[in-house]
Every structure is written in C-alpha cells, then in structure tokens.
Tab-separated table of N, CA and C in Angstrom:
chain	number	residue	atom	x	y	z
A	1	UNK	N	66.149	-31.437	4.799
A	1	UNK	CA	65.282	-30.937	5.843
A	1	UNK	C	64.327	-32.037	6.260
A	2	UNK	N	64.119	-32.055	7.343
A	2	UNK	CA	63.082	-33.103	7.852
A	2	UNK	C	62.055	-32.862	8.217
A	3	UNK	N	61.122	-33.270	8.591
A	3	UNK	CA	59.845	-33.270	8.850
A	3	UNK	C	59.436	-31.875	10.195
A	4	UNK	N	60.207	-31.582	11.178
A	4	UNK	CA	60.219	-31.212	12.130
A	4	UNK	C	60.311	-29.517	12.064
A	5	UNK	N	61.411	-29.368	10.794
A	5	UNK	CA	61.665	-27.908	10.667
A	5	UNK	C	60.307	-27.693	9.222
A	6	UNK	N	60.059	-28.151	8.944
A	6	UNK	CA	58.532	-27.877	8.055
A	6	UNK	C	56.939	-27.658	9.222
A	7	UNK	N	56.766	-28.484	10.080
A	7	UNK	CA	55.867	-28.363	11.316
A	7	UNK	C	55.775	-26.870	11.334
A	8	UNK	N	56.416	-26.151	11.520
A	8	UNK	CA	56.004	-25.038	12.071
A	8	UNK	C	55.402	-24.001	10.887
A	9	UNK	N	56.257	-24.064	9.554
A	9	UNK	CA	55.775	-23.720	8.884
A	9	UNK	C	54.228	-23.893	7.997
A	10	UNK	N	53.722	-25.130	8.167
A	10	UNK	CA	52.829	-26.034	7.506
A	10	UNK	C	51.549	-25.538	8.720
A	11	UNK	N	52.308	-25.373	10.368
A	11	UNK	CA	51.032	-24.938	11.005
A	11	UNK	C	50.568	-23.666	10.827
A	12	UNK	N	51.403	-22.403	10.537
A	12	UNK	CA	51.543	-20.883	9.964
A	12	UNK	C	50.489	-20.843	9.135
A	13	UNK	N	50.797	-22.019	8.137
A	13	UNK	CA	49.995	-21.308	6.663
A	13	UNK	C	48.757	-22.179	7.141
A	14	UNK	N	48.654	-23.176	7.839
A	14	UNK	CA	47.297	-23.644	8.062
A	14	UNK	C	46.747	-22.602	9.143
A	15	UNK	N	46.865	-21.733	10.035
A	15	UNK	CA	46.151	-20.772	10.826
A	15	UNK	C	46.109	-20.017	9.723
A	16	UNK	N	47.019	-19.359	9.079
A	16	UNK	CA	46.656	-18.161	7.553
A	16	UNK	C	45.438	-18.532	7.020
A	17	UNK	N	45.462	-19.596	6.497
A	17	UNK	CA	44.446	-20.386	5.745
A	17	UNK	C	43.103	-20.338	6.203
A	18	UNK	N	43.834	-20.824	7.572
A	18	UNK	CA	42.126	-20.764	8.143
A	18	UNK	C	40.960	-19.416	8.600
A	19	UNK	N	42.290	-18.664	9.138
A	19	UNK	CA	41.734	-17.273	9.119
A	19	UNK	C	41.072	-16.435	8.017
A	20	UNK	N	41.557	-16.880	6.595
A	20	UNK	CA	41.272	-16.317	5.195
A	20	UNK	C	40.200	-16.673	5.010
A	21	UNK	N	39.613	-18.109	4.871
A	21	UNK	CA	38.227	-18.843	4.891
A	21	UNK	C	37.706	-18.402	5.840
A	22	UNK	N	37.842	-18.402	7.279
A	22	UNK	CA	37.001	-18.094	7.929
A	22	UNK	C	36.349	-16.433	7.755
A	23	UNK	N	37.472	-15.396	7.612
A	23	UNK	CA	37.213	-14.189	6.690
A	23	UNK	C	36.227	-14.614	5.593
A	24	UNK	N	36.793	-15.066	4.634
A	24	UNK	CA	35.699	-15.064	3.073
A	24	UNK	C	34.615	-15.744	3.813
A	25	UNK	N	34.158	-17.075	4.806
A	25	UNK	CA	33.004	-16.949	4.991
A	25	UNK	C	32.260	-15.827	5.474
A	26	UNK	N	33.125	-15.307	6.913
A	26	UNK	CA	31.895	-14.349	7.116
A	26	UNK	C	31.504	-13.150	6.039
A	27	UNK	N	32.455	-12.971	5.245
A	27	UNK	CA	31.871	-11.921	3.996
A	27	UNK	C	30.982	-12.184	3.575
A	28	UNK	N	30.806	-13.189	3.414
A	28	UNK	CA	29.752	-13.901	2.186
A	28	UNK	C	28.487	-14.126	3.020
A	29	UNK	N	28.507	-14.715	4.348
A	29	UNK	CA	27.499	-14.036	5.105
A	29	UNK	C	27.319	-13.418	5.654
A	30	UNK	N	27.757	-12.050	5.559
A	30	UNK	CA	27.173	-10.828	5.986
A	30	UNK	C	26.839	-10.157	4.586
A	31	UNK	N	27.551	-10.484	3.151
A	31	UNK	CA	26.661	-10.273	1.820
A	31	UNK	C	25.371	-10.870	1.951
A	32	UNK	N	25.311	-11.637	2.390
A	32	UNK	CA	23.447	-12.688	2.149
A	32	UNK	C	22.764	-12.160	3.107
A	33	UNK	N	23.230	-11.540	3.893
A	33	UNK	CA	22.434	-10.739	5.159
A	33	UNK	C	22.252	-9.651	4.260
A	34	UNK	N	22.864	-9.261	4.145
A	34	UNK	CA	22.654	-7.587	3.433
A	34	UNK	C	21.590	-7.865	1.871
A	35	UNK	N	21.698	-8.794	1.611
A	35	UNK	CA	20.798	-9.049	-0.377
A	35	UNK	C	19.153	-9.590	0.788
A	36	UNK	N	19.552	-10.264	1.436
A	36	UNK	CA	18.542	-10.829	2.284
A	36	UNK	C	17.358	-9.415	2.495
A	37	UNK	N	17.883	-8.716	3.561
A	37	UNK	CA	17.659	-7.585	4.147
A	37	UNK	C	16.483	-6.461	3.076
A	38	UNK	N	17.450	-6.465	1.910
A	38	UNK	CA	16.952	-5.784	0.669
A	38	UNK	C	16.006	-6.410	0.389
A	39	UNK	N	16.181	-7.135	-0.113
A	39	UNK	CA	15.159	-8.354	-0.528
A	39	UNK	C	13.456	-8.146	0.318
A	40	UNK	N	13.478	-8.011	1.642
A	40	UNK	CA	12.275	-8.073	2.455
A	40	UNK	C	12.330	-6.046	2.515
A	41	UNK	N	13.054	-4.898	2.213
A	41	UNK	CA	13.014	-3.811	2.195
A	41	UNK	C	12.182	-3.755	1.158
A	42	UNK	N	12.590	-4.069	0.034
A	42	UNK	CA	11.655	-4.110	-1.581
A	42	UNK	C	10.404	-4.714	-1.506
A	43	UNK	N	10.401	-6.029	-0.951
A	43	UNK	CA	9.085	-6.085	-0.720
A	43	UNK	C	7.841	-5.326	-0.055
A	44	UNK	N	8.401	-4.923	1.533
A	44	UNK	CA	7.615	-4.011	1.722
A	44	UNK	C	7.532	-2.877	1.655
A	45	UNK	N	8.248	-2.155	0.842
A	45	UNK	CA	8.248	-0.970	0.011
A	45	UNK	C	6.632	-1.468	-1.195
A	46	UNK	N	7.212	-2.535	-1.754
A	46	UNK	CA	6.331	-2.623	-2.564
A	46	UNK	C	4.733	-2.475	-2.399
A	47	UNK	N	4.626	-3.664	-0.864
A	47	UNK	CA	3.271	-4.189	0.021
A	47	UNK	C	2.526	-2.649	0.384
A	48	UNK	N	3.619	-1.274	0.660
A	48	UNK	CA	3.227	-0.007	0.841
A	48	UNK	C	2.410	0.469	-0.202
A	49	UNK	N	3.420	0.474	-1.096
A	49	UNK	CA	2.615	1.221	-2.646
A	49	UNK	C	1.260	0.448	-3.198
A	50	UNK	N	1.343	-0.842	-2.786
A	50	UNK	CA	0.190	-1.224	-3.328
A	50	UNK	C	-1.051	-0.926	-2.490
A	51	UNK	N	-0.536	-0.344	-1.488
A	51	UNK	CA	-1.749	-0.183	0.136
A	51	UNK	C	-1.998	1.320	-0.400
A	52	UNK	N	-1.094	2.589	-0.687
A	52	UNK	CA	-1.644	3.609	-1.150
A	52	UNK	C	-2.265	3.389	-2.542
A	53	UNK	N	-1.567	2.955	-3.333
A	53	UNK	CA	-2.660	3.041	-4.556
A	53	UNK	C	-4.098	2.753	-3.872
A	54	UNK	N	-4.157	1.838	-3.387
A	54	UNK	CA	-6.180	1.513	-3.064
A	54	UNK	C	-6.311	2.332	-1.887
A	55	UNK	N	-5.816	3.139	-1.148
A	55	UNK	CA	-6.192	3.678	-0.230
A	55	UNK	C	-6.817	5.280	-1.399
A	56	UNK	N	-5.811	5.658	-2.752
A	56	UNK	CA	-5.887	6.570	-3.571
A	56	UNK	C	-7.263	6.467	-4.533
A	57	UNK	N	-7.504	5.034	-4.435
A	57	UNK	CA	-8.466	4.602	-5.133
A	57	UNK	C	-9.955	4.754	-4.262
A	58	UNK	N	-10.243	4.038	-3.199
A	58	UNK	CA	-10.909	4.661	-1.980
A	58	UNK	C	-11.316	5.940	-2.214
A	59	UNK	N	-10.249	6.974	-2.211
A	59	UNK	CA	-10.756	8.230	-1.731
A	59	UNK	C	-11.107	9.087	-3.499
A	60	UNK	N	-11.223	8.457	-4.642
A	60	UNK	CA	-11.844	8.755	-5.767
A	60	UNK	C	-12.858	7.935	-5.775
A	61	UNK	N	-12.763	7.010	-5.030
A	61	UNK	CA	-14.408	6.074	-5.109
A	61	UNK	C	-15.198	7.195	-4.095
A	62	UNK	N	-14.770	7.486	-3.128
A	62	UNK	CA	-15.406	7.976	-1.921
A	62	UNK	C	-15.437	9.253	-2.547
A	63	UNK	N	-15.316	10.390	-3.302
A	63	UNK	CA	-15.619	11.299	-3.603
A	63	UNK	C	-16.765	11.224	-4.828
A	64	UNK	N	-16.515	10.200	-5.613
A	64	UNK	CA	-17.543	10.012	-6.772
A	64	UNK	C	-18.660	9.378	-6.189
A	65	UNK	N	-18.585	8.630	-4.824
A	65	UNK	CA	-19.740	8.979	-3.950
A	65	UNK	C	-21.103	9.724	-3.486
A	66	UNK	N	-20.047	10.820	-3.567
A	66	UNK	CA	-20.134	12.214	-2.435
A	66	UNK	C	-20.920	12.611	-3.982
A	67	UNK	N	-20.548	13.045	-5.098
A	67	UNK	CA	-20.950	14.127	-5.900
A	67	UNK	C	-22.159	13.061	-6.377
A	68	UNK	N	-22.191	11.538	-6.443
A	68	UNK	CA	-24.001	11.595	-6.920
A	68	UNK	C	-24.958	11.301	-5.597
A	69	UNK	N	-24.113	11.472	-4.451
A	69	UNK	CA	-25.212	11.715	-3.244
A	69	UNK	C	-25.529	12.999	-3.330
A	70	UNK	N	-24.777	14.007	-3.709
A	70	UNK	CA	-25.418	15.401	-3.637
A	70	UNK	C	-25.999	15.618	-4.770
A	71	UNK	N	-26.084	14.768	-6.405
A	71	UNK	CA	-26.849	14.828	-7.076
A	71	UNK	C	-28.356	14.394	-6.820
A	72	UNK	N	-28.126	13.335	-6.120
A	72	UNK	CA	-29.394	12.631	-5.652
A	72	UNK	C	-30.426	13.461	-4.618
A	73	UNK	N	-29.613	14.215	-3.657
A	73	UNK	CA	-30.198	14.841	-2.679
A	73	UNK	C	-31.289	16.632	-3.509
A	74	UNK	N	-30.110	16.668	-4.831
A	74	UNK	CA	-30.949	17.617	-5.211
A	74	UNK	C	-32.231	17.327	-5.924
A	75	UNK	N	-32.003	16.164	-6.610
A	75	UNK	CA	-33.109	15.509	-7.036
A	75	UNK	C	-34.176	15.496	-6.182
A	76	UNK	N	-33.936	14.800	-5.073
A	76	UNK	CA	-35.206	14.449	-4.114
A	76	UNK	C	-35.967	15.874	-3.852
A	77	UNK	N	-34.896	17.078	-3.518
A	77	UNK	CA	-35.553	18.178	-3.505
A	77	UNK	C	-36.527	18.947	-4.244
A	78	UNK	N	-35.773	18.979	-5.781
A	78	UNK	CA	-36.643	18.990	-6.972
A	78	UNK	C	-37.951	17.976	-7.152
A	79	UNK	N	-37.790	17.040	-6.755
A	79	UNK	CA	-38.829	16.105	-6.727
A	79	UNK	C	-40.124	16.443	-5.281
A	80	UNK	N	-39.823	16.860	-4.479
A	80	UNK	CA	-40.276	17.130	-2.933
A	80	UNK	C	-41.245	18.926	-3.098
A	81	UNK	N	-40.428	19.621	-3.926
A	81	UNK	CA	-41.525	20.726	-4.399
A	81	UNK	C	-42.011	20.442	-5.639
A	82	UNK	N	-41.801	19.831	-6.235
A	82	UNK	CA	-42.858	19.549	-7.216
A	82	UNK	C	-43.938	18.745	-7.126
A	83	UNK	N	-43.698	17.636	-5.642
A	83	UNK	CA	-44.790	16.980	-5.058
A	83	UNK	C	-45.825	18.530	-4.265
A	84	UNK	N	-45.024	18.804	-3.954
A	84	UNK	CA	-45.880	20.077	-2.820
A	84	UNK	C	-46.738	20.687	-3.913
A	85	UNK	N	-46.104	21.105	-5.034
A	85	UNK	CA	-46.464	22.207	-6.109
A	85	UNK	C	-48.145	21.063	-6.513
A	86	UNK	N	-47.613	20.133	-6.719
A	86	UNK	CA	-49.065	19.252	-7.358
A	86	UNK	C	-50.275	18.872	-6.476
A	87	UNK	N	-49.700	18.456	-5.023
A	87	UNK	CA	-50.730	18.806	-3.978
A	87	UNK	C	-51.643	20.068	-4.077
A	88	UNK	N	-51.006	21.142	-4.039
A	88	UNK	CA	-51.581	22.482	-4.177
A	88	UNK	C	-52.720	22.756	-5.180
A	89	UNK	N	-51.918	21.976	-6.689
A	89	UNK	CA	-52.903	22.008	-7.409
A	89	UNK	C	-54.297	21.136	-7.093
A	90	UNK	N	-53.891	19.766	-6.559
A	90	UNK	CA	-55.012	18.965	-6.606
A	90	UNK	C	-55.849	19.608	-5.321
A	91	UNK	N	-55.498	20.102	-4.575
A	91	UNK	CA	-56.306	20.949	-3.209
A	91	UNK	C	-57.434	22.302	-3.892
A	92	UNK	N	-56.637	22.698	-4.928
A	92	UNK	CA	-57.510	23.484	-5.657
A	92	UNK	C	-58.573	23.106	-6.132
A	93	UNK	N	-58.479	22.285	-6.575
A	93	UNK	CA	-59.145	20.803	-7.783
A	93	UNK	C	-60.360	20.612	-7.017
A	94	UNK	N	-60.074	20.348	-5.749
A	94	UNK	CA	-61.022	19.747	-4.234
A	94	UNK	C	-61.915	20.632	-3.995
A	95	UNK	N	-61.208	21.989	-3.718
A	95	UNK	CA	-62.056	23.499	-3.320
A	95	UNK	C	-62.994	23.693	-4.256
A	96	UNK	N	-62.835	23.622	-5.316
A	96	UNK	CA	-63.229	24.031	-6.977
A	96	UNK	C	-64.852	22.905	-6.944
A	97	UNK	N	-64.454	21.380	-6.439
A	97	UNK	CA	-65.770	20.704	-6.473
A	97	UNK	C	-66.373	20.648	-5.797
C-alpha cells in the first residue's frame, strides 16, 4: 500500500481526533465554569450569613438597649418624685421658720 490509499484514512482519524479534544476541552471548560460558579455561590452565601448574624446581633444589642433605657427612664421617675417629695418637705421647713 502506498502512501495515497493511507491519506484518507490518517485525515479521518485526524478530524476524529480533533473533534474528541476539542469535545474533552470544552468539557473541562464548562467543568471550571461550573466549580468556578460554585465557588463565588459559596462565597456569597457565606458574605450573607455573616451579614445576618450581625444584623441578629444588632437587634439583641438594640433590644438590651431598649430594656436599660426603660430601666433608666424609671429611675429618673423614681428619682423626679422623690425630688418633688423633698421639696415639699423643705417648703415645710421654710413655712415652719
């Protein structure tokens, strides 16, 4: 056989060939697209959870806030008639001299 009746065959398996590689490449990048993809999904999945935790944290700061502002406010009150209550007395005190 000579060179001539092999040609055709040798060009066959080189288009096969090439089509197969060119196949396994694009697999392999459209796998790295897809790990890629994940890759930045997980992250901001992650960038989320870490934004609610402190947003969760916030709103237990912001309530433990709230309960010693309304401790405080009763205070001032308690403190505000017992100023009145001692005025009263010392007004007596005044009348009396």
């Amino acid at each position: 056989m000579d060179f001539a009746t092999w040609t055709p065959f040798i060009t066959v398996a080189a288009a096969i060939s090439g089509i197969l590689l060119g196949w396994a490449g694009r697999s392999r990048a459209i796998n790295q697209d897809i790990a890629q993809q994940a890759s930045a999904d997980a992250l901001q999945r992650a960038d989320i959870e870490f934004i609610k935790r402190g947003v969760d944290d916030i709103r237990l700061d912001q309530k433990a806030q709230g309960k010693r502002f309304d401790e405080l406010s009763e205070r001032v009150t308690r403190v505000e008639e017992s100023t009145k209550q001692a005025h009263k007395r010392l007004d007596r005190l005044d009348d009396e001299n």
